XYZ file of C-alpha atoms in Angstrom:
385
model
C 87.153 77.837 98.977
C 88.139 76.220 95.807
C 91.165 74.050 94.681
C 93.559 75.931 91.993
C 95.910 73.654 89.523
C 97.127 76.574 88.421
C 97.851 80.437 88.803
C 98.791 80.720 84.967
C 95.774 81.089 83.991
C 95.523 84.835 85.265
C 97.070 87.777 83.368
C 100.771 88.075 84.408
C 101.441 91.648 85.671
C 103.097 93.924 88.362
C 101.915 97.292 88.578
C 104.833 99.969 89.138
C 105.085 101.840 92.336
C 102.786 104.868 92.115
C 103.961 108.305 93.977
C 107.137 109.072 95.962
C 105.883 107.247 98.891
C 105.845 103.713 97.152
C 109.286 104.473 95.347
C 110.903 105.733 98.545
C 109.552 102.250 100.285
C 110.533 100.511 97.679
C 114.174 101.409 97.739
C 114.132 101.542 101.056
C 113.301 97.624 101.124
C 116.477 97.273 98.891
C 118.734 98.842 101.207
C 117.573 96.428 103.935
C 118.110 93.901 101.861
C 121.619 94.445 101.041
C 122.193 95.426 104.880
C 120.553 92.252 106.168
C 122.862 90.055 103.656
C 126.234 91.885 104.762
C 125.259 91.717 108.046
C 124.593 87.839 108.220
C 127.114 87.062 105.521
C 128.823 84.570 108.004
C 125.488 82.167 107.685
C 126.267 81.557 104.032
C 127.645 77.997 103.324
C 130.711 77.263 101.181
C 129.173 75.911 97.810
C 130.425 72.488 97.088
C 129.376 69.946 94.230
C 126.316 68.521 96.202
C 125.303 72.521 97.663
C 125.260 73.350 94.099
C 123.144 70.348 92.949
C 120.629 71.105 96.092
C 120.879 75.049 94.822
C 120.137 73.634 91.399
C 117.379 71.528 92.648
C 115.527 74.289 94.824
C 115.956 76.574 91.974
C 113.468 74.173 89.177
C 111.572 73.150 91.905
C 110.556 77.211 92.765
C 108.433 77.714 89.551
C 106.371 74.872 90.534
C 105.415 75.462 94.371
C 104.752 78.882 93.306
C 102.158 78.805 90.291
C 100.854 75.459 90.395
C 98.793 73.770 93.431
C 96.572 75.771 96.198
C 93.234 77.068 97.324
C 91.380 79.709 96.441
C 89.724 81.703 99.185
C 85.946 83.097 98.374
C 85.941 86.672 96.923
C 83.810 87.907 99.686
C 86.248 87.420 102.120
C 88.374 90.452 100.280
C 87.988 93.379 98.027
C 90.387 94.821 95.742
C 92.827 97.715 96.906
C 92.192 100.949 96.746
C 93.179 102.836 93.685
C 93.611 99.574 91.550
C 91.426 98.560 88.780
C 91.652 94.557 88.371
C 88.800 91.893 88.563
C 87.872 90.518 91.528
C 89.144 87.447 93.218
C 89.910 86.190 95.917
C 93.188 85.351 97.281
C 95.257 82.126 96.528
C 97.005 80.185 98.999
C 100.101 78.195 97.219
C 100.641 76.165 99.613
C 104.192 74.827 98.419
C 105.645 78.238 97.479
C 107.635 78.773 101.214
C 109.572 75.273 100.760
C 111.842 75.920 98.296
C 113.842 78.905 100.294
C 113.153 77.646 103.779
C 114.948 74.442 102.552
C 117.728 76.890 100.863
C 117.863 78.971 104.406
C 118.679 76.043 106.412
C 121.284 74.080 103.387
C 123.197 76.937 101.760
C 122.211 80.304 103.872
C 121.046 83.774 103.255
C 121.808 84.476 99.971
C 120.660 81.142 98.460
C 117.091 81.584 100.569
C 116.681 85.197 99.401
C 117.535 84.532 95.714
C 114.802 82.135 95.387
C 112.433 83.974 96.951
C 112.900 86.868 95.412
C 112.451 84.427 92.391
C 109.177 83.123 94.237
C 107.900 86.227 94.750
C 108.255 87.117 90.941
C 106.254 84.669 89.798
C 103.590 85.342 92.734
C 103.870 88.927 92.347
C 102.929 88.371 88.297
C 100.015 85.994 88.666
C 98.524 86.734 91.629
C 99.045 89.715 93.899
C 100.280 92.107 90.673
C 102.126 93.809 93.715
C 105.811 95.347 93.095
C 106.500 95.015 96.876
C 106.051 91.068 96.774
C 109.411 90.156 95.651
C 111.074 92.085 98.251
C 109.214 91.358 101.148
C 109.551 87.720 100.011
C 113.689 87.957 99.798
C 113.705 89.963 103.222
C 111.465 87.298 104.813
C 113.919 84.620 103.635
C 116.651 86.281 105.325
C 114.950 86.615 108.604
C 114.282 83.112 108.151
C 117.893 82.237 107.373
C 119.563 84.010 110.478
C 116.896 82.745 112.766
C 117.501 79.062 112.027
C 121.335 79.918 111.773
C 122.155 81.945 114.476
C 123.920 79.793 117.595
C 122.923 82.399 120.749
C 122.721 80.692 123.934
C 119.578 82.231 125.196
C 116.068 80.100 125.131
C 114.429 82.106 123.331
C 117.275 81.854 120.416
C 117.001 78.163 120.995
C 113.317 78.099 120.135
C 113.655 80.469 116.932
C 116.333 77.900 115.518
C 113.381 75.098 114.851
C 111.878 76.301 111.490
C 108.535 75.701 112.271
C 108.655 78.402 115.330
C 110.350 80.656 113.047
C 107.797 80.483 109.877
C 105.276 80.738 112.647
C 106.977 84.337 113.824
C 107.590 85.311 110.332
C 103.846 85.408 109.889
C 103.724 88.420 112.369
C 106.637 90.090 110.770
C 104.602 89.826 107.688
C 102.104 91.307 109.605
C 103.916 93.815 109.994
C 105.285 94.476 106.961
C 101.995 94.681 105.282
C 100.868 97.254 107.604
C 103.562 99.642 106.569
C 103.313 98.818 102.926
C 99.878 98.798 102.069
C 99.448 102.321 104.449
C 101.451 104.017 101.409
C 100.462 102.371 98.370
C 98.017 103.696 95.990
C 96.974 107.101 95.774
C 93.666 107.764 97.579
C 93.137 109.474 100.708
C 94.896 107.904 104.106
C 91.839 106.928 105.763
C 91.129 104.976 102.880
C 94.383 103.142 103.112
C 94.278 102.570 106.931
C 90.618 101.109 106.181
C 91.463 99.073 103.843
C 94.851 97.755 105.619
C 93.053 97.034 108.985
C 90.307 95.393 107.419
C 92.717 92.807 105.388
C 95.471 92.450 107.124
C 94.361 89.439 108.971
C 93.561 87.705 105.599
C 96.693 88.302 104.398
C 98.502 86.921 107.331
C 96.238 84.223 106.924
C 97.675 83.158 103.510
C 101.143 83.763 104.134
C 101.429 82.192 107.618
C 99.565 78.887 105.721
C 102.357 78.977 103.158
C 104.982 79.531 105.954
C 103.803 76.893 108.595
C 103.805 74.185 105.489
C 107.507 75.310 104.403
C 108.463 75.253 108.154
C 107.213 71.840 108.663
C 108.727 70.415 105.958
C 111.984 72.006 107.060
C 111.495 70.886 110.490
C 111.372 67.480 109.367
C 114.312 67.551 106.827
C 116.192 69.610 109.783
C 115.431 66.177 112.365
C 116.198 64.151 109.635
C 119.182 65.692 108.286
C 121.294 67.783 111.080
C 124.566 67.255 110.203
C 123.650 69.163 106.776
C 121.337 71.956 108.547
C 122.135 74.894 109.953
C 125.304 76.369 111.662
C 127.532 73.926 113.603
C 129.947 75.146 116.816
C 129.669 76.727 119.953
C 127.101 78.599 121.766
C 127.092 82.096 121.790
C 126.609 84.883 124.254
C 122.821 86.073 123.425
C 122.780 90.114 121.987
C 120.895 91.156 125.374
C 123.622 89.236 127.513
C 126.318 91.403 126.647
C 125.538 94.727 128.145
C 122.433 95.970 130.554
C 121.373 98.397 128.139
C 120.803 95.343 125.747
C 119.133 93.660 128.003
C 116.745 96.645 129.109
C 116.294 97.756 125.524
C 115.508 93.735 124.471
C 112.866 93.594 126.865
C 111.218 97.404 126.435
C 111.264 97.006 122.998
C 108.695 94.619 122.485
C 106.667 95.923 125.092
C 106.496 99.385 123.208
C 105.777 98.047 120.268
C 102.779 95.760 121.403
C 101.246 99.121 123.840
C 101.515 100.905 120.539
C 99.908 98.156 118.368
C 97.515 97.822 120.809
C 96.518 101.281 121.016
C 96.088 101.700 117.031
C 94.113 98.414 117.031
C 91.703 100.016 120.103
C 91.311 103.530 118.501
C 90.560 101.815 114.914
C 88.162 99.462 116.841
C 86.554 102.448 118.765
C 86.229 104.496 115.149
C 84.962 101.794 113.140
C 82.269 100.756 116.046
C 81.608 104.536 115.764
C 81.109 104.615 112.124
C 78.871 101.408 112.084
C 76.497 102.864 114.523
C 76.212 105.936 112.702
C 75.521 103.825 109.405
C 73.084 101.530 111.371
C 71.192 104.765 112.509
C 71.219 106.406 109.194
C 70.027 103.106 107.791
C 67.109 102.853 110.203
C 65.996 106.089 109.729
C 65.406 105.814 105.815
C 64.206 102.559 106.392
C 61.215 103.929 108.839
C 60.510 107.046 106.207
C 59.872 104.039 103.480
C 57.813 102.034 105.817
C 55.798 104.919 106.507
C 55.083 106.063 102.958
C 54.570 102.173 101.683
C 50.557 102.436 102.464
C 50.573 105.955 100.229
C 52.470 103.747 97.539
C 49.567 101.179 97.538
C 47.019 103.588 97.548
C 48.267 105.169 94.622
C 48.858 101.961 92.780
C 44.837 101.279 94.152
C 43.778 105.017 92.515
C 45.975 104.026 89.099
C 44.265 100.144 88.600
C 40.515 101.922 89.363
C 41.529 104.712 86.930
C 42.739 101.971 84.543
C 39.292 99.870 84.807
C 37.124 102.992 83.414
C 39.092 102.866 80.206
C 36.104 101.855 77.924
C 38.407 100.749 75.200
C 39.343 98.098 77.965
C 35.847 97.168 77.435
C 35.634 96.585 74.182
C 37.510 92.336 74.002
C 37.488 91.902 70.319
C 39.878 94.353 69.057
C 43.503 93.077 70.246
C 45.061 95.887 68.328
C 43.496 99.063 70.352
C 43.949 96.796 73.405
C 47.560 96.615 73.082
C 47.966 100.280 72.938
C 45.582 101.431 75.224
C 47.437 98.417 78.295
C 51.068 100.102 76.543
C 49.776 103.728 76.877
C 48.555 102.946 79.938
C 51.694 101.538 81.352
C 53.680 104.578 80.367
C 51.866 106.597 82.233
C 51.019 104.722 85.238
C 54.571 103.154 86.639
C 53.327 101.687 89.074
C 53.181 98.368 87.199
C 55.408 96.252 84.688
C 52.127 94.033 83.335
C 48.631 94.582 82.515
C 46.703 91.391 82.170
C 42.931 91.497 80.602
C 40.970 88.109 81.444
C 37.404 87.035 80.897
C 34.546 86.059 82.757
C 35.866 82.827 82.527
C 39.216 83.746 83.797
C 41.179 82.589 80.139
C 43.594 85.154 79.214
C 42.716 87.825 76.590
C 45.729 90.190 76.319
C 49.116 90.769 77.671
C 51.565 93.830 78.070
C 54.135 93.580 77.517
C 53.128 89.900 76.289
C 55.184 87.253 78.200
C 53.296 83.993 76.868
C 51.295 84.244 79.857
C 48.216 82.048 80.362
C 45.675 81.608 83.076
C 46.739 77.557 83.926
C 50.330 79.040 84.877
C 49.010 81.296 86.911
C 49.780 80.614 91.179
C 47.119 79.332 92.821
C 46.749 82.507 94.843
C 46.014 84.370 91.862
C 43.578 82.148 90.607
C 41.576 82.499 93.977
C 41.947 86.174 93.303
C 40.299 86.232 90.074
C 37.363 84.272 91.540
C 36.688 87.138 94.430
C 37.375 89.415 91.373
C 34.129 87.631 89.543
C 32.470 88.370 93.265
C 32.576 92.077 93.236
C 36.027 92.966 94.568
C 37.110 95.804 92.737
C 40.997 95.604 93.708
C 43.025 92.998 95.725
C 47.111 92.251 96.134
C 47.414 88.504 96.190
């Protein structure tokens, strides 16, 4: 893990979305966007002189949290997406980048907190993740953030989701969520490929998100204690959605329940495969690794035959002519792979000749090999030391 000043020093670009799946998802995203602003319209505040300086503020302050400040996670912790050609790197945390719109979710409302994500997400999207879904899923994260914190049901659990930090906190599963969906249809490679690839990040990328949230929830925790006459909605408690009728209730309580069975049961099957798989790998594996075990003593017996063959050469023989010693060791060495050096030495164990020559002389040789040269001088016709 590394610390990054900046992001600008990557290549700013966002790929388009690539097949009908990816466009459909993408305008799909738009249309929930739109939806989730009419449909929480009533959170945004009336902008005054001092909402508009905040607004302002928030606004200059976005390009900053988002390319300049966090870590850098280790590339082996990721690998790029399928279908994408880009160097490798691993992911950044900008640690800042969630403050800016949680602070606008809580002071001016919806629209405000999904503007400058969206914003945000730009930037991010450009420098970092090169992803086209990254400014939407930024702007619809901001308005689940806004209505959370806004919202005035009467219920606990309603109670809880108006702190910000327990909200940025849940917002990292939404994420979760999200990403599941998104990255199953991008690229254009076979599905298994995308559900590998999904399961196998997804945890990373909740990682760096929910970092970036639970920062921008703190801070909006604290400015929320500190400032609560300016956060939030004011009035009345409401009656709770699941209150209001017993189907509510019944479908508030079964919903989640279905969803975590099913999540549960795609989690367990992808386990089960990918246990599978690895086992199957690991046996594979440990079969070719026996077959090369087996056939390593052939391998030194032929490299034994080849360095016998070699020592009958009688041009070998002959020390004084370097020239037909150099191309009988290179002739030799084309035809005998085995090796990647001949060496020639003396009685006396000083170098003669070298190929190929790599300003090799006996005093550098290890120790080991020096012993080996003396059993050499005893009669040993071949030894690996």
């Amino acid at each position: 893990m590394s610390i990054i000043i900046s992001l600008l020093s990557e290549t700013p670009f966002i790929r388009i979305p690539q097949g009908i799946l990816e466009w459909v998802l993408w305008i799909i995203l738009i249309a929930l966007i739109v939806y989730a602003l009419i449909r929480w319209e009533r959170f945004n505040k009336p902008m005054n002189t001092r909402r508009w300086g905040i607004f302002l503020l928030l606004t200059l302050s976005v390009p900053i949290t988002s390319l300049l400040i966090g870590l850098r996670l280790p590339t082996s912790i990721t690998s790029l997406p399928p279908g994408i050609s880009i160097d490798p790197i691993g992911p950044a945390v900008m640690i800042f980048s969630a403050i800016s719109w949680m602070l606008a979710a809580g002071f001016l409302g919806p629209v405000s907190a999904s503007g400058l994500a969206l914003f945000s997400g730009i930037f991010i999207g450009l420098w970092e993740t090169h992803n086209p879904f990254t400014p939407l899923v930024y702007a619809l994260l901001a308005i689940l953030f806004a209505a959370a914190i806004n919202q005035r049901y009467r219920k606990s659990f309603f109670h809880l989701i108006r702190h910000p930090l327990i909200s940025a906190a849940l917002l990292s599963l939404t994420f979760g969520a999200l990403y599941l969906l998104i990255t199953s249809v991008s690229a254009e490679v076979p599905l298994d490929v995308r559900l590998e690839y999904t399961f196998t990040h997804i945890g990373i990328a909740m990682l760096v998100l929910g970092i970036e949230f639970i920062v921008g929830g703190l801070v909006a925790e604290l400015i929320a204690i500190a400032a609560p006459d300016h956060w939030g909605e004011e009035g009345p408690l409401l009656i709770s959605p699941p209150e209001r009728t017993i189907e509510a209730r019944i479908l508030y309580i079964l919903a989640p329940l279905a969803l975590i069975l099913i999540v549960s049961l795609v989690i367990g099957d992808w386990y089960i495969a990918g246990r599978s798989a690895r086992g199957m790998i690991k046996n594979s594996m440990t079969s070719v690794a026996q077959v090369a075990a087996e056939n390593v003593p052939n391998v030194i017996e032929i490299g034994r035959l080849q360095i016998q063959d070699l020592g009958t050469n009688p041009v070998l023989h002959d020390l004084d002519d370097t020239y037909e010693l150099t191309l009988a060791l290179a002739d030799d060495l084309d035809n005998k792979p085995f090796f990647n050096q001949f060496l020639i030495l003396n009685q006396d164990k000083e170098l003669v000749i070298a190929y190929p020559d790599d300003n090799l002389t006996g005093a550098r040789m290890p120790i080991n090999e020096l012993h080996g040269l003396d059993d050499a001088l005893d009669g040993f016709p071949y030894q690996i030391v």
